[in-house]
Short mmCIF file of C-alpha atoms in Angstrom, two decimals:
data_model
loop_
_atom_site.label_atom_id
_atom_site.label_comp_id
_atom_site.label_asym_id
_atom_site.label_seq_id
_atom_site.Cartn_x
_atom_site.Cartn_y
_atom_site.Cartn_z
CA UNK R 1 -70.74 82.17 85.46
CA UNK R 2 -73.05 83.03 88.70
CA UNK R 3 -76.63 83.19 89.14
CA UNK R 4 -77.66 86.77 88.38
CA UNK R 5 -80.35 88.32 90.37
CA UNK R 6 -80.55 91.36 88.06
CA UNK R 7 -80.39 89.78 85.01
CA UNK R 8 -83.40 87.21 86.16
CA UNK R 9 -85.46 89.62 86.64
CA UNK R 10 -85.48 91.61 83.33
CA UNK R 11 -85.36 88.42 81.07
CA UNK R 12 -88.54 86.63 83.74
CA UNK R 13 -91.43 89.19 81.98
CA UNK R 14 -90.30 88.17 78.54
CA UNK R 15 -90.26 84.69 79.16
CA UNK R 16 -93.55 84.97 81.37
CA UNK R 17 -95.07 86.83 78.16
CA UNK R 18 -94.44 83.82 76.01
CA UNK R 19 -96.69 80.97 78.48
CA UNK R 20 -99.98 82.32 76.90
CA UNK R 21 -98.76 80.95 73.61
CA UNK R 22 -97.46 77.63 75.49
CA UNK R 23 -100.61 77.20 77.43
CA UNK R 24 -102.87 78.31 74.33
CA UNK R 25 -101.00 75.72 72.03
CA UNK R 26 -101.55 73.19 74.70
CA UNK R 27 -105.18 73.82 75.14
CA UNK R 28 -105.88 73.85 71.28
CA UNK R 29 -103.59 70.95 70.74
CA UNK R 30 -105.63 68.81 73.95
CA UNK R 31 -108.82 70.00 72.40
CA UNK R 32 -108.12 68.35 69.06
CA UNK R 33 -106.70 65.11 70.79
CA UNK R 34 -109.62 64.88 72.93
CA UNK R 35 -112.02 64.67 69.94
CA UNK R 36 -109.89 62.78 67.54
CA UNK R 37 -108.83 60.55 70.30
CA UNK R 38 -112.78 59.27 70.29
CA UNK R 39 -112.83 59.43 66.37
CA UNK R 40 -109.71 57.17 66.33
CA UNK R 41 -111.37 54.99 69.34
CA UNK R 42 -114.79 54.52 67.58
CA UNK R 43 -113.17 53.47 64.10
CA UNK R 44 -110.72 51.35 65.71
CA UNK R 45 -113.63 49.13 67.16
CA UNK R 46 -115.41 49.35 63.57
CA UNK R 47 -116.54 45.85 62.60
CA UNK R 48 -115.65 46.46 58.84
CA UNK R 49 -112.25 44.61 59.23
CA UNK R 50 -110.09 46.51 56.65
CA UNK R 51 -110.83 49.83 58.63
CA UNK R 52 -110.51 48.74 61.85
CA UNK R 53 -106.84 47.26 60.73
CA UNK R 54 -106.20 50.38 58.99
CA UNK R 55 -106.85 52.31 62.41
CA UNK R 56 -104.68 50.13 64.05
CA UNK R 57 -101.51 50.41 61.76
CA UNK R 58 -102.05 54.80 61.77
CA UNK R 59 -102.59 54.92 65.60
CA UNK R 60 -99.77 52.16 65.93
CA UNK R 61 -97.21 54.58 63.38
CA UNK R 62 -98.27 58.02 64.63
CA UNK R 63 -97.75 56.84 68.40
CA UNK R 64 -94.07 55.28 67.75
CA UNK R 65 -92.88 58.09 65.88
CA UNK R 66 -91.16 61.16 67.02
CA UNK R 67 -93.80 64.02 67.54
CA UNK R 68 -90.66 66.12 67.04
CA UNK R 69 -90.32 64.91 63.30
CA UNK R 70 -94.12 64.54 62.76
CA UNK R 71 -93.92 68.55 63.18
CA UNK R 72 -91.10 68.95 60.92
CA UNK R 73 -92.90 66.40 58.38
CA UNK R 74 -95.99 68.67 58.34
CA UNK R 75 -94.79 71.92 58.56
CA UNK R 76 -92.73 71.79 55.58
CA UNK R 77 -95.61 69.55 53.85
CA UNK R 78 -98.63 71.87 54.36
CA UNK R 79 -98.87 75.75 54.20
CA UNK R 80 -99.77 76.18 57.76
CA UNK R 81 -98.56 78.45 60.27
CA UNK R 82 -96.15 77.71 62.77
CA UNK R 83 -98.53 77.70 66.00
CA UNK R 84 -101.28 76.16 64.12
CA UNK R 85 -99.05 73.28 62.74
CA UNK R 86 -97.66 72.28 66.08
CA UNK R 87 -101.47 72.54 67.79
CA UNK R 88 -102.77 70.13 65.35
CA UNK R 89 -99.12 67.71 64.83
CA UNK R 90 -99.61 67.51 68.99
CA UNK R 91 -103.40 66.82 68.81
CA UNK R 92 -103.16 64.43 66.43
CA UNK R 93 -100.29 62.45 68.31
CA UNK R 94 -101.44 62.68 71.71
CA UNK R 95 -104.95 61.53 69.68
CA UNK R 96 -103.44 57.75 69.51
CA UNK R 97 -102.79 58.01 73.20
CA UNK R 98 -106.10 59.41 74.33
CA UNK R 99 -108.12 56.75 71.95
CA UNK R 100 -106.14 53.97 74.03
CA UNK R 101 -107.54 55.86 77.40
CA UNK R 102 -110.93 55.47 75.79
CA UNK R 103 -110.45 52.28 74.91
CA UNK R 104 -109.96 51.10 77.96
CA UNK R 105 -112.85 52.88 80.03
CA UNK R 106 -115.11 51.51 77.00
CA UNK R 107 -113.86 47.85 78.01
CA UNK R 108 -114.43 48.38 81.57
CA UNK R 109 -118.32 48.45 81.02
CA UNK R 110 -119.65 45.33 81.92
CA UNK R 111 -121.15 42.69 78.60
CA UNK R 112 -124.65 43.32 80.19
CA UNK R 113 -124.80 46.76 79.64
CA UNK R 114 -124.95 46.17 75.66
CA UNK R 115 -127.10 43.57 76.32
CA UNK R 116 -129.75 45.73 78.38
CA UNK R 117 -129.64 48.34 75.33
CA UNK R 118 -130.39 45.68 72.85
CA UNK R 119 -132.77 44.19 74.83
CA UNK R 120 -134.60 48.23 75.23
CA UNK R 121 -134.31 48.22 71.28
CA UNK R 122 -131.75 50.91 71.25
CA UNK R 123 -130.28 51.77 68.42
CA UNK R 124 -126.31 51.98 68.27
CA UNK R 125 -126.12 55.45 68.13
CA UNK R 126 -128.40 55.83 71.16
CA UNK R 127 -126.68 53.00 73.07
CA UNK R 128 -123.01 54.41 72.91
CA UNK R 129 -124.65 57.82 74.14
CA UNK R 130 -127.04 57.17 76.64
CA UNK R 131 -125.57 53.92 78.18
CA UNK R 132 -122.11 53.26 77.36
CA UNK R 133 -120.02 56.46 77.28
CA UNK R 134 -121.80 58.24 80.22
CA UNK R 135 -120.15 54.86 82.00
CA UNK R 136 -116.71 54.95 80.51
CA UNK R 137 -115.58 58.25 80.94
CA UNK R 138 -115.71 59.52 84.17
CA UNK R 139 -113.68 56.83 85.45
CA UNK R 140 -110.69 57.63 82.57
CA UNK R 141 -111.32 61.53 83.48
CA UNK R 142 -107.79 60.82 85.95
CA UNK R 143 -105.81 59.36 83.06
CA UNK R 144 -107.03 62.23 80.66
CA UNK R 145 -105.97 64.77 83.13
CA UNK R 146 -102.49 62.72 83.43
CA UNK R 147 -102.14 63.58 79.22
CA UNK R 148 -103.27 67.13 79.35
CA UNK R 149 -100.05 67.67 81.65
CA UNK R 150 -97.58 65.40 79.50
CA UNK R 151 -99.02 67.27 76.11
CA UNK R 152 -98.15 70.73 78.32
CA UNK R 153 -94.59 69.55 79.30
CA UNK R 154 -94.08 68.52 75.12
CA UNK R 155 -94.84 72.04 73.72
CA UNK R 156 -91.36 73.12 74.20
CA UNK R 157 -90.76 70.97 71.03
CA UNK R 158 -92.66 73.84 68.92
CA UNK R 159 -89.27 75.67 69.18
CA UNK R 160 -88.22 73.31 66.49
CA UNK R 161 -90.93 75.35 64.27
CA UNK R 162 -90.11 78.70 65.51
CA UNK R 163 -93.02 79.23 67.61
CA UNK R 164 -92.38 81.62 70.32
CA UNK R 165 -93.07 79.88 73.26
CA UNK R 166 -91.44 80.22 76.52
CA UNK R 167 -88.35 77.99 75.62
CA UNK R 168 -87.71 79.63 71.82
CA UNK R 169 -87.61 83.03 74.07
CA UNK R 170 -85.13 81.96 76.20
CA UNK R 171 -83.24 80.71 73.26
CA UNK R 172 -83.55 83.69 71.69
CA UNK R 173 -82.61 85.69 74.82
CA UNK R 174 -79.80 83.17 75.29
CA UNK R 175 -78.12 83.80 72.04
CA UNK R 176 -78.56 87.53 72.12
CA UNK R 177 -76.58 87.78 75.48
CA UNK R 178 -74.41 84.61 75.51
CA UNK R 179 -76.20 83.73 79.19
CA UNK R 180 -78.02 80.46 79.09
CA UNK R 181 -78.05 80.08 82.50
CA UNK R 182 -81.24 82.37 83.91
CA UNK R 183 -83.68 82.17 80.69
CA UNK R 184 -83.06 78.21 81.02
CA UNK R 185 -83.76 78.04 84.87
CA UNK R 186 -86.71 80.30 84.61
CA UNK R 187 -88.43 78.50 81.80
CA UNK R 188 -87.36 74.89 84.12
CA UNK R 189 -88.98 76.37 86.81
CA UNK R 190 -92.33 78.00 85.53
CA UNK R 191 -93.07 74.57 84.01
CA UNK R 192 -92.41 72.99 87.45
CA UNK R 193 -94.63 75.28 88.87
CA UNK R 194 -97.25 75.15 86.41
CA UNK R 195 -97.39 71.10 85.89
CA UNK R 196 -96.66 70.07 89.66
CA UNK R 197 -100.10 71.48 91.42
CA UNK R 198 -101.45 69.69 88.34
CA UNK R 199 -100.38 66.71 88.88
CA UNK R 200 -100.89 66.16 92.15
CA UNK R 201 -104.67 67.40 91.57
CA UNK R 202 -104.79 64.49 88.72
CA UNK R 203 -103.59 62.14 91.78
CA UNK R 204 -106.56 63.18 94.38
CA UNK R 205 -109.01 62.93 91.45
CA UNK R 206 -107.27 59.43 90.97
CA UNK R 207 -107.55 58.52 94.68
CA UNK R 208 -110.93 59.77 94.96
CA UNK R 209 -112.58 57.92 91.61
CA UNK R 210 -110.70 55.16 92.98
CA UNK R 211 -112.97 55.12 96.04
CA UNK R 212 -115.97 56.10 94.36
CA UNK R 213 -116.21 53.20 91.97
CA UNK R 214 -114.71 50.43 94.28
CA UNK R 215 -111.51 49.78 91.75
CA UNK R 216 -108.52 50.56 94.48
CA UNK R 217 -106.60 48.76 92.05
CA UNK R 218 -102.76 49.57 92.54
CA UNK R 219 -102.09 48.66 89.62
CA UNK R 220 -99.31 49.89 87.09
CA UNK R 221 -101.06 52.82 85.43
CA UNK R 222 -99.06 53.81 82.07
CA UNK D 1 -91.95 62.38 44.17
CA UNK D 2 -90.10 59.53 45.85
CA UNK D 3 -87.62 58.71 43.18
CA UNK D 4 -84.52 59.87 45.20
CA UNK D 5 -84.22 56.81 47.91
CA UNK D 6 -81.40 56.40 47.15
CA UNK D 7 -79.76 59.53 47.62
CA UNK D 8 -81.56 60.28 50.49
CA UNK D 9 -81.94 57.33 52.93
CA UNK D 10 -78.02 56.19 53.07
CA UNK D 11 -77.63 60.22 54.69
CA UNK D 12 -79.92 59.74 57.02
CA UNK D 13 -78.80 56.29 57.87
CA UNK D 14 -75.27 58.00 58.79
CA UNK D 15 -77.09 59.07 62.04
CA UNK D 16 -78.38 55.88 63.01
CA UNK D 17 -75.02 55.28 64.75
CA UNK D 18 -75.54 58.20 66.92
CA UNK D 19 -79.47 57.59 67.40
CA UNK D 20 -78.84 54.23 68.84
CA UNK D 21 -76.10 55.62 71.00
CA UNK D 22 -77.92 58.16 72.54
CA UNK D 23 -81.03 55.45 72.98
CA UNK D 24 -78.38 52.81 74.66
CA UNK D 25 -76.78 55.20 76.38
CA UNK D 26 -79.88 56.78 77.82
CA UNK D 27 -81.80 53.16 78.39
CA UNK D 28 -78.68 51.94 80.68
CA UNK D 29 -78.78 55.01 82.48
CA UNK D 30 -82.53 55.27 83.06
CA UNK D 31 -83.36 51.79 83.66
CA UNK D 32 -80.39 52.11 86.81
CA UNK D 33 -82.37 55.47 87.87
CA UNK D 34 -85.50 54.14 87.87
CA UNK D 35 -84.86 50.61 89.91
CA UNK D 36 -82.89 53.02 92.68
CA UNK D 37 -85.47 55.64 92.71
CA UNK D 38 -88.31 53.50 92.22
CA UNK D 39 -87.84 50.97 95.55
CA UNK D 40 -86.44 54.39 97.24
CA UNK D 41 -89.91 55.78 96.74
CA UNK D 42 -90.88 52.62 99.00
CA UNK D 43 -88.74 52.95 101.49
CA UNK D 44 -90.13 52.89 104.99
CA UNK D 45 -87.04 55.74 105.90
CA UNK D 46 -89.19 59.61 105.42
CA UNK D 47 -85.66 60.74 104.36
CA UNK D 48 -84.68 58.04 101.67
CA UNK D 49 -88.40 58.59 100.60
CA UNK D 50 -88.30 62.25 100.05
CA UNK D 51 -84.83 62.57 98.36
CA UNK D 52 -86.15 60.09 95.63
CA UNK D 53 -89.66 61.78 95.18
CA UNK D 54 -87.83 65.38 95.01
CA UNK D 55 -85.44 64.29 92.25
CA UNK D 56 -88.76 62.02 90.49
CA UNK D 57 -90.57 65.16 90.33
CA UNK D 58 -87.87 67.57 89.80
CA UNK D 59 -87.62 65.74 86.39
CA UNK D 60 -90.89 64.56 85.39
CA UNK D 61 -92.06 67.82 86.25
CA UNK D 62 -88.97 69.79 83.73
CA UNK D 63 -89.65 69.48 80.43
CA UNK D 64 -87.04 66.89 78.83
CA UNK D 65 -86.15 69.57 75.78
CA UNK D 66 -85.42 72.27 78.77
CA UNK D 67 -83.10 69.55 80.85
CA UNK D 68 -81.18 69.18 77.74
CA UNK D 69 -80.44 72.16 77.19
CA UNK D 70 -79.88 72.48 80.78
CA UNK D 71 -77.16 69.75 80.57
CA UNK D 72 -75.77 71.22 77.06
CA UNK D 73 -75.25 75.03 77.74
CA UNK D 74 -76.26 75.50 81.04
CA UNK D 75 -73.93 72.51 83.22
CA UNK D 76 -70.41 73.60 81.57
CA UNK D 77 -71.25 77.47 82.43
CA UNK D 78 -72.00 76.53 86.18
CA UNK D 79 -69.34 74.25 87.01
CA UNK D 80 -65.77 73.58 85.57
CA UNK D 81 -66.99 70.50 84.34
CA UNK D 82 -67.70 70.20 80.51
CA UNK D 83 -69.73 67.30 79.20
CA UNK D 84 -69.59 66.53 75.50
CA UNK D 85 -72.89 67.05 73.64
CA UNK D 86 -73.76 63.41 73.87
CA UNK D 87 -73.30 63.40 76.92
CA UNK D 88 -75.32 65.89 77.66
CA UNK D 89 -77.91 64.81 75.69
CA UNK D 90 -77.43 60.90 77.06
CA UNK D 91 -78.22 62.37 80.76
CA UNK D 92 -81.26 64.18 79.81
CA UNK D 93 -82.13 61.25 78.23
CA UNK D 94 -81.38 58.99 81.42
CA UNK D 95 -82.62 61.16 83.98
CA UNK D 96 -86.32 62.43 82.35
CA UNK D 97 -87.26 58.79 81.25
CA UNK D 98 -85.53 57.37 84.50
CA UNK D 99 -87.70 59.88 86.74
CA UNK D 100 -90.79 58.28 84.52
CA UNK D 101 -89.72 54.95 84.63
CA UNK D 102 -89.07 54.89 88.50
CA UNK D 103 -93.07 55.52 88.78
CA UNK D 104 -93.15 51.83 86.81
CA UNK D 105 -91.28 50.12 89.19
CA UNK D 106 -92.54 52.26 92.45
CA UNK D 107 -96.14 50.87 91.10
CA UNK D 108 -94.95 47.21 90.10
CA UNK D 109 -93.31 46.51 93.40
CA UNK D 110 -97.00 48.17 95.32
CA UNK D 111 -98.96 46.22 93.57
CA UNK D 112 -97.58 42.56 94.87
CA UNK D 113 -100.40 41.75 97.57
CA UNK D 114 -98.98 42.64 101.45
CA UNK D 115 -99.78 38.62 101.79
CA UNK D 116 -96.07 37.94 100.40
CA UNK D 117 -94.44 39.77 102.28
CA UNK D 118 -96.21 38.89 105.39
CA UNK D 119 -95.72 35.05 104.21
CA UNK D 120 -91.99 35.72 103.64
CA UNK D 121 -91.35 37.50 107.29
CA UNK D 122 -93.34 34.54 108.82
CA UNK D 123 -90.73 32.30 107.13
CA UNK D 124 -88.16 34.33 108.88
CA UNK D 125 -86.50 35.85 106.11
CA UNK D 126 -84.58 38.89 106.03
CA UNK D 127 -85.14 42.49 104.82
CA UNK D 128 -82.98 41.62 101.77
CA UNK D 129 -84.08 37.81 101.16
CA UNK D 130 -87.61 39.32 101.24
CA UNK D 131 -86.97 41.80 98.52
CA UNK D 132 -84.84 39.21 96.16
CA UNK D 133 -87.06 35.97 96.74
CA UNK D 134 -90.22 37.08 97.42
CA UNK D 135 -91.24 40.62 96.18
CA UNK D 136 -89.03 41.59 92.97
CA UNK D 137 -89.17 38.31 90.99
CA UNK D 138 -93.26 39.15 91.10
CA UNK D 139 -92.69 43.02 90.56
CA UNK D 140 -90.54 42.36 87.71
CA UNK D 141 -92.64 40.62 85.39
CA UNK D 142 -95.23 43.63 86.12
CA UNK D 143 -92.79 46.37 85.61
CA UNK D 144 -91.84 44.78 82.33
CA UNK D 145 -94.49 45.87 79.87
CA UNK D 146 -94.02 49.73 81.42
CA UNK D 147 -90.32 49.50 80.56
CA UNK D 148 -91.02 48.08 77.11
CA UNK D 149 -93.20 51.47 76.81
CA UNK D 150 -91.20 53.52 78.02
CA UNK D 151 -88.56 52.46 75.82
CA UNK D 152 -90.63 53.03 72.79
CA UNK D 153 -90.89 57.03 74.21
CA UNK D 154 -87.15 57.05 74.86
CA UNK D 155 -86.56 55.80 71.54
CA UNK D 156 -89.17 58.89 70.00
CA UNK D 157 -87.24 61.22 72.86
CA UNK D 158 -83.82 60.80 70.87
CA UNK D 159 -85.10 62.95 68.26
CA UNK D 160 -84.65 65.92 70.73
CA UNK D 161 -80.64 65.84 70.60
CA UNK D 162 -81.12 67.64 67.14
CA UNK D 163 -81.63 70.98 69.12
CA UNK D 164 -78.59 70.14 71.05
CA UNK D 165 -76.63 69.94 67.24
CA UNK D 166 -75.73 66.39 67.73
CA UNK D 167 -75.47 64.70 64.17
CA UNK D 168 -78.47 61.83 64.56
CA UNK D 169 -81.17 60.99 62.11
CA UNK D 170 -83.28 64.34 62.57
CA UNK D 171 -80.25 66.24 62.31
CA UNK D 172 -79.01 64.88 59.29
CA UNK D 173 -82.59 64.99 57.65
CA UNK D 174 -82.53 68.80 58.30
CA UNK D 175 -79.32 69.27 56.56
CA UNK D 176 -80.75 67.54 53.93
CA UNK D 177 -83.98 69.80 53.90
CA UNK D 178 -81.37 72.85 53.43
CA UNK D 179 -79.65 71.64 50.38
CA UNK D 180 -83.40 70.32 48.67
CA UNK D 181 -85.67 73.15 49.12
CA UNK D 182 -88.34 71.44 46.44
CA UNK D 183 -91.40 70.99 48.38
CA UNK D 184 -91.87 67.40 47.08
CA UNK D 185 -87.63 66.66 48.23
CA UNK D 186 -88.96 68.21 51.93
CA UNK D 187 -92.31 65.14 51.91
CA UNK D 188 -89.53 63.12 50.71
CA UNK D 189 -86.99 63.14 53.34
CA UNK D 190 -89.39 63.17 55.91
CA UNK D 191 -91.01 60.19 55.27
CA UNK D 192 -88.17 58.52 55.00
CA UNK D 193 -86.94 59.54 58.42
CA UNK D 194 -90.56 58.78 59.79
CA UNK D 195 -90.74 55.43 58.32
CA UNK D 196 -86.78 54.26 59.84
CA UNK D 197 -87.85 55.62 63.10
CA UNK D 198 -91.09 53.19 62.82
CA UNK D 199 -89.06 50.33 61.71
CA UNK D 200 -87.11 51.04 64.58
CA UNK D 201 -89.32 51.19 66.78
CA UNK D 202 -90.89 47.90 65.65
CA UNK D 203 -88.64 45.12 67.62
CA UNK D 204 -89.69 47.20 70.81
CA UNK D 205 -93.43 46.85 70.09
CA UNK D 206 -93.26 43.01 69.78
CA UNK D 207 -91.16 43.02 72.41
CA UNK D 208 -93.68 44.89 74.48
CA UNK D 209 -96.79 43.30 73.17
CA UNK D 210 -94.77 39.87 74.26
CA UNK D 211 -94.50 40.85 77.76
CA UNK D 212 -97.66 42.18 78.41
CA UNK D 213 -98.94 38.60 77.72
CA UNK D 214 -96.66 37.07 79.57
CA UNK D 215 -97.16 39.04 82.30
CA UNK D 216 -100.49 38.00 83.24
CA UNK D 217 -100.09 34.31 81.92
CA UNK D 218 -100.39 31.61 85.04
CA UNK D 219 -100.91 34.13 87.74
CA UNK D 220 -104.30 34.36 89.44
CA UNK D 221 -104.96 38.01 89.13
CA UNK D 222 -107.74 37.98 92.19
#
């Protein structure tokens, strides 16, 4: 089998149809793990014992399992449509990975910080939101960006649920006509396309916080 | 609900064979990728340079799911060479996570301070004697904790070969979801399969969690 030209081109609009529910999946799905990730980040540090080592063991099981079977787990679990299912089985995992981002910009502020809030008779509500987020976010905004492009690159798994994103077309297309070989490259090559500017954007935000805040620290960044 | 343990784990346990396979398979071949791509990346030769960052983002870019179908239905249609389904599925595997794990040691072997090497070439060593003595025996215990994670994703990323129709743990699972259609068989099975792919998953966490201490013990981090 050879590259067809012709055939390309009449399978590329259906598969380019399909990226609005890939990209709104992704969006929804980031939204959620943007939130929860914070939710998960905040009860994690709780100083009730029991729920912060509760918080530890869910983030710690959700992140080492397969997002693909998490999906499968709650789709046949809970009446929930396809698209709506993956959105939130995504958010949720890429939740445990966002709280560890937020983690770490929340450790990053310096000791004196909380002290200078105490010391101003803050209370803790008013300390996290005035003094200590405001300073541990921007500087994790890089890493964030990094997991809004890996969450993009994992929504091919919602094929598993039969949502019709870009890949499940070019399955579909692939079985229909017994030719794997265009829907396949296509879908290869509009993620490439999509997640590559992306990426190196997330880099020159990287390079430039890195300069802002004086932390040129080459560090591994996982 | 959970009464039929029994019945259900030993089937899914006949695809542990094939999930450890595939994570083996794809570990060996990954961890190889990523030490030749990752000290290609910091090669002084443009050439050398380029052909590793072109095949590092060709891959991280992809979307693993769409390389292994690539590999599966795609590979045997465009050249006369056939690989088996597990094979197929062990190179997506090796490649995706090798692409990402090449970043790990790219970063690890950066992030030893110019002062070694400038020590080692005022000691007269060679090109070589300077990577072996000097630079890798410090990048490796960096790199460490980033293959320890990345193992823990390759481990999750065996999941996928169920869309390829090779019999592992998710497979098997869904086979069993076909022949027990009760809702409260379907929570069943997949917290089963959720809870071996967690106990799984455990020796890599304290493996991980092991190294990243070590990694920073007795070094002046400066």
């Amino acid at each position: 089998m050879s590259w067809d030209w012709e055939f390309a081109f009449e399978v590329f609009p259906d598969i380019v149809g399909a990226i609005g529910v890939t990209i709104g999946a992704t969006v929804v799905a980031y939204l959620i793990s943007l939130v929860l990730g914070l939710v998960f980040t905040l009860l994690r540090r709780s100083s009730f014992k029991p729920l912060s080592l509760l918080m530890a063991g869910v983030i710690e099981f959700i992140r080492t399992t397969p997002p693909l079977v998490q999906l499968f787990f709650v789709y046949y679990a809970f009446p929930m449509s396809p698209f709506t299912t993956g959105a939130v089985v995504l958010g949720v995992h890429y939740a445990t990975y966002v709280s560890e981002v937020y983690r770490s910009g929340i450790e990053a502020v310096p000791t004196s910080q909380w002290e200078a809030s105490k010391a101003l008779n803050f209370s803790k509500a008013q300390t996290w939101q005035k003094v200590i987020l405001p300073q541990a976010i921007p500087p994790v905004i890089p890493m964030l960006g990094n997991y809004l492009i890996v969450l993009f690159k994992e929504t091919p798994l919602l094929a598993g649920i039969f949502v019709t994103e870009m890949l499940q077309v070019a399955r579909i297309i692939g079985a229909d006509t017994y030719r794997f070989l265009e829907p396949i490259a296509i879908v290869g090559f509009l993620f490439l396309v999509l997640s590559y500017p992306s990426a190196l954007f997330i880099r020159y935000l990287e390079k430039r916080s890195g300069k802002l805040h004086g932390s040129a620290e080459k560090g591994v960044k996982t | 609900m959970f009464t039929n343990i029994g019945e259900f784990l030993p089937f899914i346990l006949g695809g542990l064979t094939t999930t450890v396979q595939a994570f083996l398979f794809g570990a060996v071949l990954a961890y190889s990728i990523a030490i030749v791509a990752g000290l290609m990346r910091t090669s002084k030769l443009a050439v050398v340079r380029i052909v590793a960052t072109i095949f590092v983002e060709l891959f991280r870019g992809t979307s693993l799911l769409v390389q292994m179908f690539f590999f599966a239905f795609v590979f045997p249609a465009l050249t006369p060479f056939t690989p088996s389904l597990f094979l197929a599925g062990g190179l997506a595997l090796g490649f995706n996570y090798g692409a990402y794990a090449s970043e790990v040691v790219r970063g690890a072997v950066l992030s030893v301070p110019e002062g070694q090497k400038e020590a080692a070439i005022s000691l007269n060593m060679s090109k070589v004697q300077r990577m072996r003595f000097v630079i890798l025996p410090q990048a490796i215990r960096i790199m460490l904790p980033g293959i320890g994670n990345n193992s823990i994703e390759l481990l999750k990323g065996t999941s996928l070969v169920y869309f390829i129709s090779l019999a592992d743990m998710t497979y098997r699972a869904d086979i069993l979801r076909g022949a027990n259609t009760a809702l409260s068989s379907q929570i069943e099975i997949y917290t089963y399969l959720l809870f071996t792919y967690f106990v799984l998953a455990l020796p890599l966490i304290f493996l991980t969690r092991w190294l990243e201490k070590r990694a920073s013990k007795g070094v002046s981090t400066a």
